[in-house]
Amino acid sequence: MTTRFFPCGAIALLLTTLCNGLPASVAATLDTALVPVPQEPGPAAKKKPVRVNYDLAKQLFGTEPAAPAAKVESSKEKVDLGKSLYEAKLGKAQQSCASCHDVAKYGQDGAVHDRNTLSTVNAARHYAQFWDARAASVEDAAVIAPKNGVEHGVGDEAEVLASLQASADLGKAFAAAFPGDANAVSVANFRVAIGAYLRTLVTKSKFDAYLDGDQKALSNDEKLGLKLFMDTGCITCHTTRLLGGHMIQKSGLLKPYPTEDTGRMRLSGSEADKGFFKVPTLLNVEKTAPYYHDGKVATLEDAVTHMADMQLNKQLPPDDVAAIVAFLKTLTGPLPGAIDARDEKKQ
Ligand code: HEC
Ligand code: HEC
């Protein structure tokens, strides 16, 4: 998969040619999905059972983004070490990954650093890391050299290595996770172990159950939200199981978004990349306010209203916004820790 998609929903004419990745049948149906829905069905009409094109939904949302796989095989010891490293205070600032990416808060801290903190939950499933997709894998994202003014994490390689070497407990855990490696305490192994842990931070939602065949998993209101999400054209950009995390796109496609941050252009220097950011996943979006790369949008209602206006030039009535928000809330899954606890209880 390439990094750039065309705004296929926005320009219906280009649809069939430019929706790369979508089967022709989907592109054709997308075309009809773009025909405006009849206005004003009224609240009573909306109570009627909502019919979603289920096959289309499965095609749009059924697949995973093409995310880089782990290069080293995982093990329980690596995951355990990765969790310890994630929680350890490292570097000159004695900071932990967890201080900004609190797993109990769905992998983020609700704060804006140089950019709005992205969640580590489900991050390993993205095609690339960070708002500007500047790192390929979660292993790469764990320690990244300051690049074009954007720093990230707990310090540079030398700082991290010094912290690791200073801890006898971590030394033992590294030896257990990398048996036979004479140089087990290394930044390379730090990356592998953190990655092994991050790859366990995944959630499953009601919407997954729906896509996996249980069409009753969504209520009528939630189905209405799904239908509006599809018909309004949000699916131009928010597709796959993650409803994002699969490409970069322009923030401010049809109406400009005022921001100092040039996004992908910081990396490439190319004017054509100005304002391009990774399309954020919408999994657990209910739990990860504030929104956008700059954290300037406070609520989900505002994000949905503004997205429709800015990206699609559609002004959604409050009822439609509420329905879409109800759908987005079906994308929340129990936290990884909660899933483990539930599985243990079952056994
Ligand atoms: C000071 C706060 C802070 C600390 C400490 C921190 N992060 Fe981050 N993290 C961020 C911010 C802010 C972003 C978004 C930055 C961007 O996109 O430019 C981010 C992005 C990420 C991403 C990309 C997620 C995605 O969806 O693309 C991953 C993975 C990640 N961090 C992992 C880690 C790990 C692992 C550590 C510890 C080694 C760590 N972070 C430490 C603030 C922090
Ligand atoms: C042209 C592509 C495109 C379309 C169409 C689009 N989005 Fe987005 N969406 C994005 C991008 C890019 C961002 C990140 C914006 C930023 O950070 O400046 C985003 C951000 C969001 C966010 C905030 C997520 C977060 O974690 O910050 C939500 C919610 C959202 N979109 C929902 C929608 C809905 C609902 C629709 C349809 C009404 C829609 N989007 C249409 C590309 C798109």
Coordinates of C-alpha atoms and ligand atoms in Angstrom, one line a residue:
M1 CA 0.0 0.0 0.0
T2 CA 1.3 3.4 -0.9
T3 CA 1.3 6.4 1.5
R4 CA -1.0 8.5 -0.6
F5 CA -4.6 8.0 -1.5
F6 CA -6.6 10.3 -3.6
P7 CA -9.7 11.8 -1.9
C8 CA -11.9 9.4 -3.8
G9 CA -15.2 10.2 -2.2
A10 CA -14.8 13.9 -2.6
I11 CA -14.4 13.7 -6.3
A12 CA -17.0 11.2 -7.5
L13 CA -15.9 11.3 -11.1
L14 CA -12.4 10.1 -10.2
L15 CA -13.8 7.4 -8.0
T16 CA -13.4 4.3 -10.1
T17 CA -10.0 5.2 -11.3
L18 CA -8.4 6.5 -8.1
C19 CA -9.8 4.4 -5.3
N20 CA -6.7 2.2 -5.4
G21 CA -7.0 -0.7 -3.0
L22 CA -10.8 -0.9 -3.3
P23 CA -12.2 -3.6 -5.5
A24 CA -14.1 -2.2 -8.5
S25 CA -17.4 -3.4 -7.1
V26 CA -16.8 -1.3 -4.0
A27 CA -15.8 1.7 -6.0
A28 CA -19.0 1.3 -8.0
T29 CA -21.1 1.1 -4.9
L30 CA -19.2 4.0 -3.3
D31 CA -20.4 6.0 -6.2
T32 CA -24.0 5.4 -5.4
A33 CA -23.2 5.9 -1.7
L34 CA -22.2 9.5 -2.6
V35 CA -25.6 10.3 -3.9
P36 CA -27.0 12.6 -1.2
V37 CA -29.4 10.8 1.2
P38 CA -33.0 12.1 1.0
Q39 CA -33.3 15.1 3.4
E40 CA -35.5 15.3 6.5
P41 CA -36.7 11.7 7.1
G42 CA -37.7 13.1 10.6
P43 CA -37.2 11.5 14.0
A44 CA -40.1 9.0 13.5
A45 CA -38.8 7.7 10.2
K46 CA -35.4 7.3 11.8
K47 CA -36.9 4.8 14.3
K48 CA -37.6 2.4 11.4
P49 CA -35.1 -0.5 11.1
V50 CA -32.0 0.8 9.4
R51 CA -30.7 -1.2 6.5
V52 CA -26.9 -1.1 6.1
N53 CA -25.2 -2.5 3.0
Y54 CA -23.5 -5.2 5.0
D55 CA -21.4 -6.6 2.2
L56 CA -20.1 -3.1 1.5
A57 CA -19.4 -2.5 5.2
K58 CA -17.4 -5.7 5.3
Q59 CA -15.4 -4.7 2.3
L60 CA -14.7 -1.2 3.6
F61 CA -13.9 -2.2 7.2
G62 CA -13.0 -5.8 7.1
T63 CA -9.3 -5.7 6.3
E64 CA -6.3 -4.7 8.4
P65 CA -4.0 -1.9 7.2
A66 CA -0.7 -3.3 5.8
A67 CA 1.4 -2.9 9.0
P68 CA 5.0 -3.9 9.3
A69 CA 5.4 -7.3 11.0
A70 CA 7.8 -7.8 13.9
K71 CA 11.3 -8.8 12.6
V72 CA 12.1 -10.9 15.7
E73 CA 9.9 -13.6 17.1
S74 CA 8.1 -12.6 20.3
S75 CA 8.2 -14.6 23.6
K76 CA 6.6 -14.2 27.0
E77 CA 10.0 -13.0 28.3
K78 CA 10.2 -10.3 25.7
V79 CA 6.7 -9.1 26.3
D80 CA 7.3 -9.0 30.1
L81 CA 10.6 -7.1 29.6
G82 CA 8.8 -4.7 27.2
K83 CA 6.2 -4.0 29.8
S84 CA 8.9 -3.3 32.4
L85 CA 10.7 -1.0 30.0
Y86 CA 7.4 0.8 29.1
E87 CA 6.9 1.6 32.7
A88 CA 10.6 2.3 33.7
K89 CA 11.8 5.9 34.2
L90 CA 14.5 6.3 31.6
G91 CA 16.8 8.9 30.1
K92 CA 18.0 12.3 31.5
A93 CA 14.4 13.4 32.2
Q94 CA 13.6 10.1 34.0
Q95 CA 10.4 9.7 32.0
S96 CA 8.5 6.6 31.1
C97 CA 6.5 5.7 28.0
A98 CA 3.6 5.1 30.4
S99 CA 3.8 8.7 31.6
C100 CA 2.5 9.9 28.3
H101 CA 0.9 6.7 27.1
D102 CA -1.1 5.5 30.1
V103 CA -2.6 2.2 29.0
A104 CA -5.4 2.7 31.6
K105 CA -6.3 5.8 29.6
Y106 CA -6.3 3.9 26.3
G107 CA -2.6 4.5 25.7
Q108 CA -2.5 8.3 25.8
D109 CA -2.6 11.1 28.4
G110 CA -5.1 13.6 26.9
A111 CA -2.3 16.1 26.6
V112 CA -0.5 17.9 23.7
H113 CA 3.3 17.8 23.7
D114 CA 4.9 18.8 20.5
R115 CA 1.7 17.2 19.0
N116 CA -1.4 15.6 20.5
T117 CA -0.3 12.3 22.0
L118 CA -1.2 9.3 19.9
S119 CA -2.4 6.1 21.5
T120 CA -0.1 3.1 21.8
V121 CA -3.2 0.9 21.9
N122 CA -3.6 -0.7 18.5
A123 CA -0.6 1.4 17.2
A124 CA 1.2 -1.8 16.0
R125 CA -1.7 -2.3 13.6
H126 CA -1.1 1.0 11.7
Y127 CA 0.7 1.1 8.4
A128 CA 3.2 3.6 9.8
Q129 CA 3.8 5.5 13.1
F130 CA 3.2 9.1 14.2
W131 CA 1.0 11.9 12.9
D132 CA 3.3 12.3 9.9
A133 CA 4.0 8.6 9.4
R134 CA 7.7 9.2 9.9
A135 CA 8.5 5.9 11.5
A136 CA 7.7 2.5 9.9
S137 CA 7.1 0.3 12.9
V138 CA 6.4 0.5 16.6
E139 CA 9.9 -0.8 17.2
D140 CA 11.2 2.2 15.2
A141 CA 8.9 4.6 17.1
A142 CA 10.2 3.5 20.5
V143 CA 13.5 5.4 20.1
I144 CA 13.6 7.8 17.2
A145 CA 16.3 10.3 16.5
P146 CA 15.1 13.9 16.6
K147 CA 14.2 14.6 13.0
N148 CA 13.2 17.9 11.5
G149 CA 12.5 19.4 14.9
V150 CA 10.1 16.7 16.1
E151 CA 11.5 14.8 19.1
H152 CA 9.8 11.9 20.8
G153 CA 10.1 9.5 23.6
V154 CA 12.4 9.1 26.6
G155 CA 15.7 10.3 25.2
D156 CA 18.2 9.6 22.5
E157 CA 19.9 6.2 22.1
A158 CA 22.9 7.0 24.3
E159 CA 20.6 8.2 27.2
V160 CA 18.4 5.2 26.9
L161 CA 21.3 2.8 26.9
A162 CA 22.9 4.5 30.0
S163 CA 19.6 4.0 31.9
L164 CA 19.3 0.4 30.8
Q165 CA 22.9 -0.4 31.9
A166 CA 22.4 1.3 35.3
S167 CA 19.6 -1.2 36.3
A168 CA 20.6 -4.7 37.5
D169 CA 16.9 -5.8 37.4
L170 CA 16.5 -4.8 33.8
G171 CA 19.9 -6.5 33.0
K172 CA 18.5 -9.8 34.3
A173 CA 15.2 -9.3 32.4
F174 CA 17.2 -8.6 29.2
A175 CA 19.3 -11.8 29.7
A176 CA 16.1 -13.8 30.1
A177 CA 14.4 -12.3 27.1
F178 CA 17.5 -12.7 24.8
P179 CA 19.1 -15.9 25.9
G180 CA 22.5 -16.5 24.3
D181 CA 23.0 -12.9 23.4
A182 CA 26.3 -11.8 24.9
N183 CA 25.3 -8.1 24.4
A184 CA 21.7 -8.5 25.6
V185 CA 21.4 -5.0 27.1
S186 CA 21.2 -2.9 23.9
V187 CA 19.1 -0.3 22.2
A188 CA 18.3 -2.8 19.4
N189 CA 16.9 -5.3 22.0
F190 CA 15.1 -2.4 23.8
R191 CA 13.3 -1.8 20.5
V192 CA 12.4 -5.4 20.0
A193 CA 11.1 -5.9 23.6
I194 CA 9.0 -2.7 23.6
G195 CA 7.6 -3.7 20.2
A196 CA 6.8 -7.2 21.5
Y197 CA 4.8 -5.5 24.3
L198 CA 3.1 -2.9 22.1
R199 CA 2.0 -5.6 19.8
T200 CA -0.1 -7.1 22.6
L201 CA -2.0 -3.8 23.1
V202 CA -4.9 -4.5 20.9
T203 CA -8.7 -4.0 21.4
K204 CA -11.7 -5.7 20.0
S205 CA -15.0 -3.9 19.8
K206 CA -18.7 -4.4 19.2
F207 CA -18.1 -3.3 15.6
D208 CA -15.6 -6.1 15.2
A209 CA -18.3 -8.6 16.3
Y210 CA -20.6 -7.0 13.8
L211 CA -18.1 -7.3 11.0
D212 CA -17.4 -10.9 12.0
G213 CA -21.0 -11.8 11.3
D214 CA -23.1 -10.8 14.3
Q215 CA -25.3 -8.2 12.6
K216 CA -27.3 -7.8 15.8
A217 CA -24.2 -6.5 17.7
L218 CA -25.2 -3.0 16.7
S219 CA -28.4 -1.3 17.8
N220 CA -30.7 0.5 15.3
D221 CA -29.3 3.9 16.3
E222 CA -25.7 2.7 15.9
K223 CA -26.5 1.2 12.5
L224 CA -28.0 4.6 11.5
G225 CA -24.7 6.1 12.5
L226 CA -22.7 3.6 10.5
K227 CA -25.0 4.2 7.5
L228 CA -24.5 8.0 7.8
F229 CA -20.7 7.5 8.2
M230 CA -20.7 5.6 4.9
D231 CA -23.2 7.8 3.0
T232 CA -21.7 11.1 4.1
G233 CA -18.3 10.0 2.7
C234 CA -16.2 9.6 5.8
I235 CA -15.2 6.3 4.2
T236 CA -13.1 8.3 1.7
C237 CA -10.5 8.3 4.4
H238 CA -11.6 6.3 7.4
T239 CA -11.6 2.6 6.3
T240 CA -10.1 -0.7 7.4
R241 CA -10.7 -2.4 10.8
L242 CA -9.0 0.7 12.3
L243 CA -11.1 3.2 10.4
G244 CA -7.7 4.9 9.8
G245 CA -4.1 4.2 10.4
H246 CA -3.7 3.2 6.8
M247 CA -2.6 6.3 4.9
I248 CA -1.9 10.0 5.1
Q249 CA -4.4 12.6 4.0
K250 CA -4.9 16.3 3.8
S251 CA -6.3 17.9 6.9
G252 CA -8.4 20.7 5.4
L253 CA -9.2 19.1 2.1
L254 CA -12.1 21.3 1.0
K255 CA -11.8 24.1 3.7
P256 CA -8.5 25.0 5.1
Y257 CA -7.5 24.0 8.6
P258 CA -5.6 26.8 10.4
T259 CA -2.4 25.2 11.9
E260 CA 1.3 26.1 12.1
D261 CA 2.1 22.4 11.8
T262 CA 2.8 21.5 8.1
G263 CA 2.6 17.7 8.9
R264 CA 4.3 15.5 6.3
M265 CA 5.9 18.6 4.7
R266 CA 8.2 18.8 7.8
L267 CA 9.8 15.6 6.6
S268 CA 9.8 16.0 2.8
G269 CA 10.1 19.8 2.5
S270 CA 7.6 19.5 -0.4
E271 CA 4.7 21.9 -0.5
A272 CA 2.5 19.1 -1.9
D273 CA 2.7 17.4 1.5
K274 CA 1.6 20.5 3.4
G275 CA -1.2 19.6 5.9
F276 CA -1.0 15.9 5.3
F277 CA -1.3 13.8 8.4
K278 CA -1.9 10.2 9.1
V279 CA -5.7 9.5 9.1
P280 CA -6.1 8.7 12.8
T281 CA -7.7 5.4 13.7
L282 CA -11.2 5.8 15.2
L283 CA -10.8 2.8 17.5
N284 CA -11.5 3.9 21.1
V285 CA -11.8 7.4 19.8
E286 CA -14.5 8.0 22.5
K287 CA -11.7 7.7 25.1
T288 CA -8.9 9.7 23.5
A289 CA -10.0 13.3 23.5
P290 CA -8.8 15.9 22.6
Y291 CA -8.7 15.4 18.9
Y292 CA -6.6 16.2 15.8
H293 CA -2.8 16.5 15.6
D294 CA -2.9 19.7 17.6
G295 CA -5.5 18.6 20.2
K296 CA -7.6 21.7 19.4
V297 CA -10.9 19.9 19.0
A298 CA -12.4 19.0 22.4
T299 CA -15.4 16.8 21.8
L300 CA -16.4 14.0 19.4
E301 CA -19.5 15.9 18.4
D302 CA -17.3 18.9 17.3
A303 CA -14.8 16.5 15.5
V304 CA -17.6 14.9 13.5
T305 CA -19.4 18.2 12.7
H306 CA -16.1 19.8 11.7
M307 CA -14.8 16.8 9.7
A308 CA -18.0 16.7 7.6
D309 CA -17.7 20.4 6.9
M310 CA -14.0 20.7 6.3
Q311 CA -13.3 17.4 4.5
L312 CA -16.6 16.9 2.6
N313 CA -18.3 20.3 2.6
K314 CA -21.3 18.8 4.2
Q315 CA -23.2 20.4 7.0
L316 CA -24.6 17.7 9.2
P317 CA -27.7 18.3 11.4
P318 CA -27.2 17.6 15.1
D319 CA -29.3 14.4 14.9
D320 CA -27.0 13.0 12.3
V321 CA -23.9 14.0 14.3
A322 CA -25.4 12.2 17.4
A323 CA -26.0 9.1 15.3
I324 CA -22.4 9.1 14.0
V325 CA -21.1 9.6 17.5
A326 CA -23.2 6.6 18.7
F327 CA -21.6 4.5 16.0
L328 CA -18.1 5.7 16.9
K329 CA -18.7 4.6 20.5
T330 CA -19.2 1.1 19.2
L331 CA -15.5 1.2 18.3
T332 CA -14.5 1.2 22.0
G333 CA -13.1 -2.2 23.2
P334 CA -12.1 -3.4 26.6
L335 CA -8.5 -2.6 27.5
P336 CA -5.9 -5.3 26.9
G337 CA -5.5 -5.8 30.7
A338 CA -9.3 -6.2 31.0
I339 CA -9.3 -8.8 28.2
D340 CA -6.6 -10.8 30.0
A341 CA -8.5 -10.7 33.3
R342 CA -11.7 -11.9 31.5
D343 CA -9.8 -14.8 29.8
E344 CA -8.3 -15.9 33.1
K345 CA -11.7 -15.9 34.8
K346 CA -13.0 -18.2 32.0
Q347 CA -10.3 -20.8 32.6
Ligands
HEC1 C1 6.6 13.3 26.6 C2 5.5 12.4 26.2 C3 5.9 11.1 25.5 C4 6.7 10.1 26.0 C5 7.6 10.0 27.2 C6 6.6 9.0 25.0 N1 5.7 9.4 24.0 FE1 5.2 8.3 22.4 N2 4.1 9.8 21.6 C7 4.0 11.1 22.2 C8 3.4 12.0 21.3 C9 3.2 13.5 21.5 C10 3.2 11.3 20.1 C11 2.7 11.8 18.7 C12 4.0 12.5 18.1 C13 3.9 12.8 16.6 O1 3.1 12.1 16.0 O2 4.7 13.6 16.1 C14 3.6 9.9 20.4 C15 3.5 8.8 19.4 C16 3.9 7.5 19.7 C17 3.7 6.4 18.9 C18 3.0 6.4 17.5 C19 1.6 6.0 17.6 C20 0.8 6.1 16.3 O3 -0.4 5.9 16.3 O4 1.4 6.5 15.3 C21 4.2 5.3 19.5 C22 4.2 3.9 19.0 C23 4.8 5.7 20.7 N3 4.6 7.1 20.8 C24 5.5 4.9 21.6 C25 6.2 5.4 22.7 C26 7.1 4.6 23.5 C27 7.3 3.1 23.3 C28 7.6 5.4 24.4 C29 8.7 5.1 25.5 C30 9.9 4.5 24.9 C31 7.0 6.7 24.2 N4 6.2 6.7 23.2 C32 7.3 7.8 25.0 C33 4.4 11.4 23.5 C34 5.3 10.6 24.3
HEC2 C1 -10.2 13.5 3.2 C2 -10.0 12.6 4.3 C3 -11.0 12.6 5.5 C4 -12.4 12.5 5.4 C5 -13.3 12.6 4.2 C6 -12.8 12.5 6.8 N1 -11.7 12.5 7.6 FE1 -11.7 12.4 9.7 N2 -9.7 12.8 9.7 C7 -8.9 12.9 8.6 C8 -7.6 13.4 9.0 C9 -6.4 13.6 8.1 C10 -7.7 13.6 10.4 C11 -6.6 14.3 11.3 C12 -6.9 15.8 11.2 C13 -5.8 16.6 11.9 O1 -5.1 16.1 12.8 O2 -5.6 17.8 11.6 C14 -9.1 13.2 10.8 C15 -9.5 13.2 12.1 C16 -10.8 12.7 12.5 C17 -11.2 12.6 13.9 C18 -10.4 12.9 15.1 C19 -9.6 11.6 15.5 C20 -8.5 11.9 16.5 O3 -8.1 10.9 17.2 O4 -8.0 13.0 16.5 C21 -12.5 12.1 13.8 C22 -13.4 11.8 15.0 C23 -12.9 12.0 12.4 N3 -11.8 12.3 11.7 C24 -14.1 11.5 12.0 C25 -14.5 11.7 10.7 C26 -15.9 11.6 10.2 C27 -17.1 11.3 11.1 C28 -15.9 11.9 8.9 C29 -17.1 12.0 8.0 C30 -18.1 13.1 8.4 C31 -14.5 12.1 8.5 N4 -13.7 12.0 9.6 C32 -14.1 12.4 7.2 C33 -9.3 12.6 7.3 C34 -10.6 12.5 6.8

